[in-house]
Amino acid sequence: MLTLLELLKDGRFHSGEALGAALGVSRSAVWKQLQHLESELNLPIHKVRGRGYQLASPLVFLSAKEIEANAASLVWPVYISDSIDSTNAEALRLVDAGRTAPFLVLAEQQTAGRGRRGRKWVSPFAQNVYYSLVLRIDGGLRQLEGLSLVVGLAVMRCLRELGVQGAALKWPNDVLVGHKKIAGILLELVGDPADICHVVLGIGINVNMQKAAEVDQEWTSVQLETGSTVDRNYLVARLGLQLQSHLQRHAAFGFTALQEEWEHNHLWQGRAVSLIAGVNQIDGVVLGIDHQGALRLDVDGVEKIYSGGELSLRLRDDS
Ligand code: ATP
């Protein structure tokens, strides 16, 4: 099926006969594969009598060579899948199999993309970026402090570089444009955080996606914000460079060095919010974050600090 896509990706018309000849199959087999492409990968295909078949818009696939051409200083190997359950899951399997970090896992499509607390990340084929960078951490807990916030900052910088000027942060690790989500971040850890461990920096960015009925909250994409289709290989390269420089600052100086910059870009700084922790809800006003990336809330005139992966912030209706 992907060979057929390789033939169609230029966005031009191809006759059924030519496609059949190139693939060594009958025209009816081509027809079946085209239907499969439309239903499985959700790729609209124009069919015009006398001219043949054409993808509604041309596709550029992810390519390690193209990524490298845009960011020669990135040293980590890149593994690209056409379709995978989740790039984070694949990254964890590769760690388990003894692959040396750092390395990067990318996919054209995720069939079970993960959000926090078992939630799903909608991941259609060849439209977005599904990115899992694996790092080996051997500097103890300090190297993990505020790490997911650092990743958010790097993603936000990358999006602004690509023209999404309104990209900003929501504690702990969402990147939004106004109230619309454009990227999600999920860090997963294996090993002993106090000694040697591996952390997977999982990042999903909506790049060229224009429709996604399954996403159950407001969302946007780079294409929707800027009006132009984005080369995902370029985006992956720029993201890698942003991550590299932010991670270097974090490793050298700790989260303290990034705290002010993060707060400055926090969309909900000073806003009245509810912090949801399972069935509990705490109402307060966002004061900022501390030097470890924990949330500082004014709760009834008293400053309180919150951290942990199970917490979610919501704006209060009256804010
Ligand atoms: P919070 O981080 O505040 O707890 P969240 O609901 O945004 O909240 P995440 O785990 O970060 O949680 O992301 C998963 C959620 O993101 C999904 O439940 C869905 O609402 C939304 N979502 C899923 N896929 C996409 C996508 N491609 N683009 C934008 N949003 C998505």
Short mmCIF file of C-alpha atoms and ligand atoms in Angstrom, two decimals, residues 115-117 119-122 170 174 181 206 209 215-217 219 312-314, ligand 1:
data_model
loop_
_atom_site.label_atom_id
_atom_site.label_comp_id
_atom_site.label_asym_id
_atom_site.label_seq_id
_atom_site.Cartn_x
_atom_site.Cartn_y
_atom_site.Cartn_z
CA GLY A 115 -1.75 11.32 26.16
CA ARG A 116 -1.46 11.60 29.91
CA ARG A 117 -3.37 9.20 32.17
CA ARG A 119 -5.80 9.46 27.16
CA LYS A 120 -5.48 9.19 23.42
CA TRP A 121 -3.47 11.41 21.07
CA VAL A 122 -5.17 11.56 17.66
CA LYS A 170 -0.04 25.90 29.89
CA ASP A 174 0.68 21.81 26.98
CA LYS A 181 -4.18 22.87 21.73
CA ASN A 206 -0.34 19.23 14.87
CA MET A 209 -3.90 18.63 10.07
CA VAL A 215 -10.29 15.38 18.99
CA ASP A 216 -12.64 16.20 21.83
CA GLN A 217 -11.24 19.61 22.77
CA TRP A 219 -7.27 22.34 18.75
CA SER A 312 -4.53 19.22 35.32
CA LEU A 313 -5.25 22.93 35.20
CA ARG A 314 -8.54 24.40 33.99
P1 ATP B 1 -4.20 18.30 30.79
O1 ATP B 1 -2.83 18.26 30.22
O2 ATP B 1 -4.62 19.67 31.17
O3 ATP B 1 -4.50 17.28 31.81
P2 ATP B 1 -5.39 17.34 28.35
O4 ATP B 1 -6.82 16.93 28.35
O5 ATP B 1 -4.97 18.35 27.35
O6 ATP B 1 -5.21 17.97 29.72
P3 ATP B 1 -3.25 15.43 27.53
O7 ATP B 1 -3.01 14.10 28.12
O8 ATP B 1 -2.14 16.42 27.54
O9 ATP B 1 -4.50 16.02 28.27
O10 ATP B 1 -3.71 15.24 26.03
C1 ATP B 1 -4.71 14.32 25.66
C2 ATP B 1 -5.94 15.07 25.24
O11 ATP B 1 -5.63 15.95 24.16
C3 ATP B 1 -7.03 14.17 24.70
O12 ATP B 1 -7.85 13.73 25.76
C4 ATP B 1 -7.78 15.07 23.71
O13 ATP B 1 -8.74 15.85 24.37
C5 ATP B 1 -6.70 16.00 23.22
N1 ATP B 1 -6.13 15.55 21.92
C6 ATP B 1 -5.96 14.30 21.41
N2 ATP B 1 -5.36 14.33 20.21
C7 ATP B 1 -5.14 15.63 19.93
C8 ATP B 1 -4.53 16.31 18.85
N3 ATP B 1 -4.01 15.67 17.81
N4 ATP B 1 -4.49 17.66 18.94
C9 ATP B 1 -4.97 18.34 19.98
N5 ATP B 1 -5.54 17.75 21.04
C10 ATP B 1 -5.62 16.41 21.02
#
